[in-house]
Amino acid sequence: MNKLQELKSLLLEQPSPRVIITTHHKPDADALGSSLGLYHFLKELGVHAQVITPTDYGDFLKWMPGESLVMNFETTVDESEELIAQADLIFCLDFNALKRINRMGELVAAAKAKKVLIDHHLEPEGFEDFRLWTTSASSTCELIFWFIELMGEVDKVHAEMASCLYAGIMTDTASFRHSSTTPTTHRVAAKLLECGAVSNKIHEAIYDNYSENRTRFIGFCLSEKLQILPEYKTALICVSAEELKRFNIITGDTEGLVNYGLSISGIELSVLIIDRSVLRKMSFRSKSRFPANAFARAHFNGGGHFNAAGGESQEPLDALESRFRQVLPSYVEYLN
Ligand code: 5GP
Ligand code: MN
């Protein structure tokens, strides 16, 4: 981390710095877990922080300690604008391009506050003053733990903080499966367990908490919507707005759906296209050599990690699927 001493003094030597923590839109467990983990940590240092998310998030995250104090920008625009404008420090977690926080991006860019980036995605845009960044961390939650270590304050980690951080490490590594899981990841996870995180409870809160609708929707997608493109070792699911409505799908319900395609033997790339109300959202997951992030960036206004990326488009669902099918053949060498 650069300029740690300077950041420390901004946090600890001012009487009461005004601190905002934010993360990417539609936060997942790593985004919300890192935000709340940092919130609890700063509170232990005597620093009050306000977490503001650009949008809402899934119900499966609402068990996280401190969640009820989070402000959703969409429903608190005036109040949030004022807090952002007045802030001394803004922590930006689990994203590195201001576009990922929607309308909040312009406000954060214009704010007088110093910005602290803590993130593990490729190609940071560079809007920040302080940076704890590496793509070699499994998750932003792991980086928050590193930050606490760098601050020399590991003894301040309590069970609630540890639970938020453990949740993000667990989900971003798909339960310690992805290649991003390192010995350090396991050491951090072990430390969080020692501090009071309860692994099976967190697993249950996140993975065994779906609605009946969501489970039937997954079944429908797998039996009726899954297409296999054998020549490209690709699995594709396209979900229409009508289907989302029919199953009463809400924020968070489509999380994880893209992974089913990848679990098929011989499949190298799994793609999910969802007809959200304003635009079409795409998710890409690959097993080995297929560069999901470069593919998303080149064709679908997106990005992400090498094996897990996303993108978006204004095109109608059918047109977007056709265009995907047109560009895929030029990547065949990465799929074999
Ligand atoms: P998901 O498929 O779960 O929405 O996203 C997987 C990963 O892809 C995220 O962790 C994020 O890094 C990246 N990602 C998803 N959507 C976008 C997007 O629209 N733009 C960029 N740059 N990255 C995205
Ligand atoms: Mn993450």
Short mmCIF file of C-alpha atoms and ligand atoms in Angstrom, two decimals:
data_model
loop_
_atom_site.label_atom_id
_atom_site.label_comp_id
_atom_site.label_asym_id
_atom_site.label_seq_id
_atom_site.Cartn_x
_atom_site.Cartn_y
_atom_site.Cartn_z
CA MET A 1 0.00 0.00 0.00
CA ASN A 2 1.26 3.47 -0.87
CA LYS A 3 1.34 6.34 1.61
CA LEU A 4 0.06 4.28 4.55
CA GLN A 5 1.40 6.70 7.15
CA GLU A 6 -0.37 9.62 5.50
CA LEU A 7 -3.64 7.68 5.42
CA LYS A 8 -3.19 6.65 9.03
CA SER A 9 -2.82 10.25 10.10
CA LEU A 10 -5.88 11.31 8.07
CA LEU A 11 -7.87 8.62 9.85
CA LEU A 12 -6.49 8.91 13.35
CA GLU A 13 -5.12 12.39 13.87
CA GLN A 14 -8.16 14.42 12.81
CA PRO A 15 -10.83 14.86 15.51
CA SER A 16 -13.58 13.04 13.58
CA PRO A 17 -12.97 12.56 9.89
CA ARG A 18 -16.08 12.17 7.76
CA VAL A 19 -15.69 8.82 6.06
CA ILE A 20 -17.77 7.21 3.32
CA ILE A 21 -17.37 3.61 2.19
CA THR A 22 -18.78 2.62 -1.17
CA THR A 23 -18.66 -0.34 -3.51
CA HIS A 24 -19.89 -1.42 -6.95
CA HIS A 25 -23.53 -1.48 -8.01
CA LYS A 26 -25.56 -4.59 -7.22
CA PRO A 27 -23.01 -5.49 -4.51
CA ASP A 28 -22.17 -9.15 -4.03
CA ALA A 29 -20.89 -10.71 -0.79
CA ASP A 30 -17.32 -9.51 -1.41
CA ALA A 31 -18.47 -5.96 -2.09
CA LEU A 32 -20.83 -5.70 0.87
CA GLY A 33 -18.69 -7.88 3.15
CA SER A 34 -15.59 -5.74 2.56
CA SER A 35 -17.61 -2.55 3.08
CA LEU A 36 -19.10 -3.74 6.36
CA GLY A 37 -15.86 -5.39 7.48
CA LEU A 38 -14.08 -2.05 7.01
CA TYR A 39 -16.99 -0.21 8.66
CA HIS A 40 -16.60 -2.39 11.80
CA PHE A 41 -12.82 -1.99 11.74
CA LEU A 42 -12.96 1.81 11.52
CA LYS A 43 -15.53 1.83 14.32
CA GLU A 44 -13.03 -0.07 16.49
CA LEU A 45 -10.53 2.72 15.72
CA GLY A 46 -13.10 5.26 16.88
CA VAL A 47 -13.89 6.44 13.34
CA HIS A 48 -17.52 6.53 12.20
CA ALA A 49 -18.06 5.66 8.54
CA GLN A 50 -21.23 5.60 6.44
CA VAL A 51 -21.60 2.80 3.89
CA ILE A 52 -23.45 3.92 0.75
CA THR A 53 -24.19 1.38 -2.00
CA PRO A 54 -25.07 2.66 -5.50
CA THR A 55 -28.05 0.26 -5.67
CA ASP A 56 -29.86 -2.39 -3.66
CA TYR A 57 -28.53 -5.94 -3.22
CA GLY A 58 -29.84 -9.46 -2.65
CA ASP A 59 -31.67 -10.56 0.49
CA PHE A 60 -29.01 -13.26 0.98
CA LEU A 61 -26.67 -10.51 2.24
CA LYS A 62 -29.04 -8.99 4.76
CA TRP A 63 -27.77 -11.13 7.66
CA MET A 64 -24.43 -9.29 7.65
CA PRO A 65 -23.83 -7.45 10.93
CA GLY A 66 -24.26 -3.70 10.32
CA GLU A 67 -26.30 -4.20 7.13
CA SER A 68 -29.28 -2.25 8.47
CA LEU A 69 -27.13 0.90 8.62
CA VAL A 70 -26.23 0.81 4.90
CA MET A 71 -27.71 3.59 2.74
CA ASN A 72 -28.89 2.74 -0.78
CA PHE A 73 -28.04 5.76 -2.96
CA GLU A 74 -31.11 5.22 -5.14
CA THR A 75 -33.48 5.84 -2.23
CA THR A 76 -31.40 8.50 -0.40
CA VAL A 77 -30.11 10.65 -3.27
CA ASP A 78 -30.16 14.05 -1.53
CA GLU A 79 -28.75 12.86 1.76
CA SER A 80 -26.07 10.75 0.05
CA GLU A 81 -25.05 13.62 -2.23
CA GLU A 82 -24.49 15.82 0.77
CA LEU A 83 -22.50 13.18 2.65
CA ILE A 84 -20.29 12.55 -0.39
CA ALA A 85 -19.69 16.28 -0.93
CA GLN A 86 -18.75 16.80 2.74
CA ALA A 87 -16.60 13.70 3.18
CA ASP A 88 -12.91 13.84 4.09
CA LEU A 89 -12.19 10.28 2.95
CA ILE A 90 -14.02 7.98 0.54
CA PHE A 91 -13.08 4.30 0.52
CA CYS A 92 -13.84 2.69 -2.84
CA LEU A 93 -13.97 -1.09 -2.45
CA ASP A 94 -14.09 -3.94 -4.96
CA PHE A 95 -14.20 -1.74 -8.08
CA ASN A 96 -11.71 0.51 -9.83
CA ALA A 97 -13.69 2.35 -12.52
CA LEU A 98 -16.17 5.04 -11.50
CA LYS A 99 -18.67 3.76 -14.05
CA ARG A 100 -19.19 0.78 -11.71
CA ILE A 101 -20.93 3.02 -9.14
CA ASN A 102 -23.42 4.49 -11.63
CA ARG A 103 -24.52 8.05 -10.88
CA MET A 104 -22.43 8.14 -7.72
CA GLY A 105 -19.33 8.12 -9.96
CA GLU A 106 -19.61 11.79 -10.90
CA LEU A 107 -20.23 12.79 -7.28
CA VAL A 108 -17.23 10.84 -6.03
CA ALA A 109 -15.04 12.26 -8.80
CA ALA A 110 -16.10 15.81 -7.91
CA ALA A 111 -15.84 15.37 -4.12
CA LYS A 112 -13.01 17.12 -2.27
CA ALA A 113 -12.40 13.96 -0.20
CA LYS A 114 -9.24 11.90 -0.61
CA LYS A 115 -10.12 8.58 -2.23
CA VAL A 116 -8.78 5.23 -1.07
CA LEU A 117 -8.99 2.33 -3.48
CA ILE A 118 -8.95 -1.23 -2.13
CA ASP A 119 -9.53 -3.62 -5.00
CA HIS A 120 -8.41 -6.75 -6.87
CA HIS A 121 -9.69 -6.12 -10.43
CA LEU A 122 -7.50 -5.51 -13.47
CA GLU A 123 -6.65 -2.09 -14.86
CA PRO A 124 -7.52 0.52 -12.23
CA GLU A 125 -8.69 3.76 -13.81
CA GLY A 126 -6.53 5.78 -11.39
CA PHE A 127 -8.99 8.18 -9.72
CA GLU A 128 -7.66 7.44 -6.22
CA ASP A 129 -5.15 9.11 -3.86
CA PHE A 130 -4.31 5.96 -1.87
CA ARG A 131 -4.20 2.46 -3.26
CA LEU A 132 -4.15 -1.05 -1.88
CA TRP A 133 -4.49 -2.99 -5.07
CA THR A 134 -3.38 -6.32 -6.49
CA THR A 135 -5.00 -8.87 -8.75
CA SER A 136 -3.28 -11.59 -6.73
CA ALA A 137 -5.70 -11.25 -3.81
CA SER A 138 -8.65 -13.65 -3.84
CA SER A 139 -11.08 -10.93 -2.87
CA THR A 140 -11.42 -7.42 -1.57
CA CYS A 141 -12.31 -8.94 1.81
CA GLU A 142 -8.86 -10.56 1.89
CA LEU A 143 -7.37 -7.14 1.10
CA ILE A 144 -9.30 -5.53 3.95
CA PHE A 145 -7.66 -8.05 6.26
CA TRP A 146 -4.25 -7.15 4.78
CA PHE A 147 -5.13 -3.49 5.40
CA ILE A 148 -5.93 -4.25 9.05
CA GLU A 149 -2.59 -6.08 9.31
CA LEU A 150 -0.73 -3.17 7.69
CA MET A 151 -2.36 -0.86 10.22
CA GLY A 152 -1.01 -3.19 12.94
CA GLU A 153 -4.47 -3.74 14.37
CA VAL A 154 -5.28 -7.44 13.90
CA ASP A 155 -6.19 -7.70 17.57
CA LYS A 156 -9.19 -5.44 16.83
CA VAL A 157 -10.87 -8.05 14.57
CA HIS A 158 -14.05 -9.23 16.28
CA ALA A 159 -16.58 -11.87 15.31
CA GLU A 160 -18.94 -9.57 13.40
CA MET A 161 -16.10 -8.04 11.38
CA ALA A 162 -14.66 -11.49 10.75
CA SER A 163 -18.03 -12.83 9.53
CA CYS A 164 -18.41 -10.07 6.93
CA LEU A 165 -14.86 -10.61 5.65
CA TYR A 166 -15.09 -14.40 5.64
CA ALA A 167 -18.29 -14.21 3.56
CA GLY A 168 -16.58 -12.26 0.77
CA ILE A 169 -13.53 -14.53 0.67
CA MET A 170 -15.76 -17.60 0.60
CA THR A 171 -17.97 -16.38 -2.25
CA ASP A 172 -15.29 -14.74 -4.43
CA THR A 173 -13.29 -17.98 -4.35
CA ALA A 174 -16.47 -20.11 -4.81
CA SER A 175 -15.77 -21.75 -1.44
CA PHE A 176 -11.97 -21.85 -1.89
CA ARG A 177 -12.15 -23.48 -5.34
CA HIS A 178 -10.92 -20.82 -7.76
CA SER A 179 -7.25 -20.57 -8.72
CA SER A 180 -7.16 -17.22 -6.88
CA THR A 181 -7.21 -19.20 -3.59
CA THR A 182 -3.67 -19.04 -2.19
CA PRO A 183 -2.04 -20.22 1.01
CA THR A 184 -2.43 -16.62 2.21
CA THR A 185 -6.17 -16.78 1.49
CA HIS A 186 -6.41 -19.86 3.71
CA ARG A 187 -4.29 -18.23 6.41
CA VAL A 188 -6.53 -15.15 6.41
CA ALA A 189 -9.65 -17.35 6.48
CA ALA A 190 -8.21 -19.35 9.36
CA LYS A 191 -7.50 -16.17 11.30
CA LEU A 192 -11.09 -14.99 10.68
CA LEU A 193 -12.40 -18.30 12.03
CA GLU A 194 -10.21 -17.85 15.11
CA CYS A 195 -11.70 -14.39 15.53
CA GLY A 196 -15.21 -15.84 15.64
CA ALA A 197 -16.53 -16.24 12.08
CA VAL A 198 -18.54 -19.46 11.91
CA SER A 199 -18.00 -21.07 8.52
CA ASN A 200 -21.06 -23.32 8.30
CA LYS A 201 -23.40 -20.56 9.50
CA ILE A 202 -22.09 -18.14 6.88
CA HIS A 203 -22.34 -20.78 4.20
CA GLU A 204 -25.92 -21.51 5.21
CA ALA A 205 -26.87 -17.81 5.37
CA ILE A 206 -25.67 -17.26 1.82
CA TYR A 207 -26.25 -20.52 -0.02
CA ASP A 208 -29.24 -22.07 1.78
CA ASN A 209 -31.48 -19.07 1.83
CA TYR A 210 -33.05 -18.89 -1.62
CA SER A 211 -36.75 -18.47 -2.33
CA GLU A 212 -38.75 -21.35 -3.81
CA ASN A 213 -39.25 -19.17 -6.93
CA ARG A 214 -35.52 -18.85 -7.41
CA THR A 215 -34.97 -22.59 -7.14
CA ARG A 216 -37.73 -23.29 -9.71
CA PHE A 217 -36.30 -20.58 -11.95
CA ILE A 218 -32.86 -22.24 -11.89
CA GLY A 219 -34.53 -25.55 -12.77
CA PHE A 220 -36.39 -23.91 -15.65
CA CYS A 221 -33.20 -22.29 -17.00
CA LEU A 222 -31.26 -25.57 -16.85
CA SER A 223 -33.95 -27.69 -18.46
CA GLU A 224 -35.48 -25.23 -20.95
CA LYS A 225 -33.00 -22.43 -21.62
CA LEU A 226 -29.54 -23.98 -21.61
CA GLN A 227 -27.98 -24.13 -25.06
CA ILE A 228 -24.75 -26.00 -25.77
CA LEU A 229 -22.52 -24.86 -28.65
CA PRO A 230 -20.33 -27.98 -28.89
CA GLU A 231 -17.92 -26.65 -31.53
CA TYR A 232 -17.01 -23.83 -29.12
CA LYS A 233 -17.30 -25.80 -25.87
CA THR A 234 -19.69 -23.11 -24.75
CA ALA A 235 -22.84 -23.15 -22.64
CA LEU A 236 -25.29 -20.28 -23.13
CA ILE A 237 -28.40 -19.21 -21.24
CA CYS A 238 -30.47 -16.21 -22.37
CA VAL A 239 -33.27 -15.11 -20.07
CA SER A 240 -36.02 -12.77 -21.26
CA ALA A 241 -37.72 -10.04 -19.24
CA GLU A 242 -40.97 -12.02 -19.42
CA GLU A 243 -39.28 -15.06 -17.83
CA LEU A 244 -37.79 -12.95 -15.03
CA LYS A 245 -41.28 -11.61 -14.34
CA ARG A 246 -42.93 -15.03 -14.54
CA PHE A 247 -40.67 -16.36 -11.76
CA ASN A 248 -40.78 -13.13 -9.73
CA ILE A 249 -37.01 -12.82 -9.96
CA ILE A 250 -35.52 -10.14 -7.70
CA THR A 251 -32.02 -8.74 -7.20
CA GLY A 252 -29.62 -11.52 -6.27
CA ASP A 253 -31.71 -14.39 -7.63
CA THR A 254 -29.63 -14.86 -10.80
CA GLU A 255 -26.36 -14.94 -8.82
CA GLY A 256 -24.57 -18.23 -9.46
CA LEU A 257 -26.68 -19.29 -12.45
CA VAL A 258 -23.78 -18.86 -14.88
CA ASN A 259 -21.68 -21.38 -12.92
CA TYR A 260 -23.94 -24.32 -13.79
CA GLY A 261 -22.91 -24.19 -17.47
CA LEU A 262 -19.26 -24.31 -16.49
CA SER A 263 -19.84 -27.39 -14.32
CA ILE A 264 -20.54 -29.47 -17.44
CA SER A 265 -17.66 -31.71 -18.44
CA GLY A 266 -15.84 -30.41 -21.52
CA ILE A 267 -17.37 -26.92 -21.34
CA GLU A 268 -14.74 -24.15 -21.38
CA LEU A 269 -16.99 -21.08 -21.45
CA SER A 270 -20.34 -20.37 -19.83
CA VAL A 271 -22.37 -17.31 -20.74
CA LEU A 272 -25.50 -15.85 -19.20
CA ILE A 273 -27.46 -13.02 -20.81
CA ILE A 274 -30.24 -11.45 -18.81
CA ASP A 275 -32.78 -8.97 -20.10
CA ARG A 276 -32.75 -6.50 -17.21
CA SER A 277 -35.16 -3.55 -17.41
CA VAL A 278 -32.72 -0.89 -18.67
CA LEU A 279 -30.10 -3.01 -20.38
CA ARG A 280 -28.96 -6.53 -21.11
CA LYS A 281 -26.45 -7.84 -18.55
CA MET A 282 -23.91 -10.49 -19.53
CA SER A 283 -21.84 -12.82 -17.35
CA PHE A 284 -18.88 -14.84 -18.61
CA ARG A 285 -17.10 -17.67 -16.80
CA SER A 286 -14.28 -19.71 -18.29
CA LYS A 287 -12.22 -22.67 -17.13
CA SER A 288 -8.73 -22.17 -18.40
CA ARG A 289 -7.37 -20.29 -21.39
CA PHE A 290 -10.38 -18.28 -22.56
CA PRO A 291 -9.78 -14.59 -21.62
CA ALA A 292 -13.25 -13.69 -20.37
CA ASN A 293 -12.26 -10.13 -19.43
CA ALA A 294 -10.62 -9.29 -22.76
CA PHE A 295 -13.60 -10.77 -24.60
CA ALA A 296 -16.07 -8.74 -22.50
CA ARG A 297 -14.02 -5.58 -22.96
CA ALA A 298 -13.59 -5.98 -26.72
CA HIS A 299 -17.23 -6.71 -27.54
CA PHE A 300 -19.59 -6.04 -24.67
CA ASN A 301 -18.52 -2.86 -22.89
CA GLY A 302 -17.32 -4.86 -19.90
CA GLY A 303 -14.34 -6.36 -18.16
CA GLY A 304 -13.44 -8.26 -15.01
CA HIS A 305 -11.10 -11.11 -14.19
CA PHE A 306 -9.46 -13.51 -16.64
CA ASN A 307 -11.92 -16.34 -15.89
CA ALA A 308 -14.90 -14.34 -14.58
CA ALA A 309 -16.11 -11.23 -16.30
CA GLY A 310 -19.22 -9.32 -17.22
CA GLY A 311 -20.56 -6.81 -19.70
CA GLU A 312 -23.68 -5.01 -20.78
CA SER A 313 -25.49 -3.86 -23.88
CA GLN A 314 -28.42 -1.72 -24.99
CA GLU A 315 -29.26 -4.14 -27.82
CA PRO A 316 -32.43 -6.24 -27.69
CA LEU A 317 -31.84 -9.73 -26.31
CA ASP A 318 -32.12 -11.53 -29.68
CA ALA A 319 -29.75 -9.14 -31.42
CA LEU A 320 -27.25 -9.44 -28.59
CA GLU A 321 -27.35 -13.24 -28.68
CA SER A 322 -26.78 -13.16 -32.47
CA ARG A 323 -23.84 -10.81 -32.10
CA PHE A 324 -22.35 -13.03 -29.38
CA ARG A 325 -22.66 -16.03 -31.72
CA GLN A 326 -20.96 -14.03 -34.48
CA VAL A 327 -17.93 -12.97 -32.46
CA LEU A 328 -17.37 -16.28 -30.67
CA PRO A 329 -15.81 -18.16 -33.64
CA SER A 330 -12.81 -15.82 -33.74
CA TYR A 331 -11.92 -17.03 -30.22
CA VAL A 332 -12.05 -20.74 -31.05
CA GLU A 333 -8.30 -21.18 -30.42
CA TYR A 334 -8.83 -20.32 -26.72
CA LEU A 335 -11.65 -22.81 -26.38
CA ASN A 336 -9.77 -25.92 -27.48
P1 5GP B 1 -20.82 -11.02 -12.65
O1 5GP B 1 -20.90 -11.93 -13.82
O2 5GP B 1 -20.84 -11.77 -11.36
O3 5GP B 1 -21.80 -9.89 -12.74
O4 5GP B 1 -19.40 -10.31 -12.74
C1 5GP B 1 -18.21 -11.05 -12.68
C2 5GP B 1 -17.06 -10.09 -12.64
O5 5GP B 1 -17.00 -9.41 -13.87
C3 5GP B 1 -17.19 -9.01 -11.58
O6 5GP B 1 -16.47 -9.35 -10.44
C4 5GP B 1 -16.59 -7.81 -12.22
O7 5GP B 1 -15.21 -7.84 -12.03
C5 5GP B 1 -16.75 -8.02 -13.69
N1 5GP B 1 -17.84 -7.28 -14.33
C6 5GP B 1 -19.14 -7.61 -14.37
N2 5GP B 1 -19.85 -6.73 -15.09
C7 5GP B 1 -18.96 -5.81 -15.54
C8 5GP B 1 -19.07 -4.64 -16.35
O8 5GP B 1 -20.14 -4.26 -16.85
N3 5GP B 1 -17.92 -3.95 -16.57
C9 5GP B 1 -16.73 -4.34 -16.07
N4 5GP B 1 -15.63 -3.61 -16.33
N5 5GP B 1 -16.58 -5.44 -15.31
C10 5GP B 1 -17.68 -6.16 -15.05
MN MN B 2 -14.50 -9.07 -5.43
#
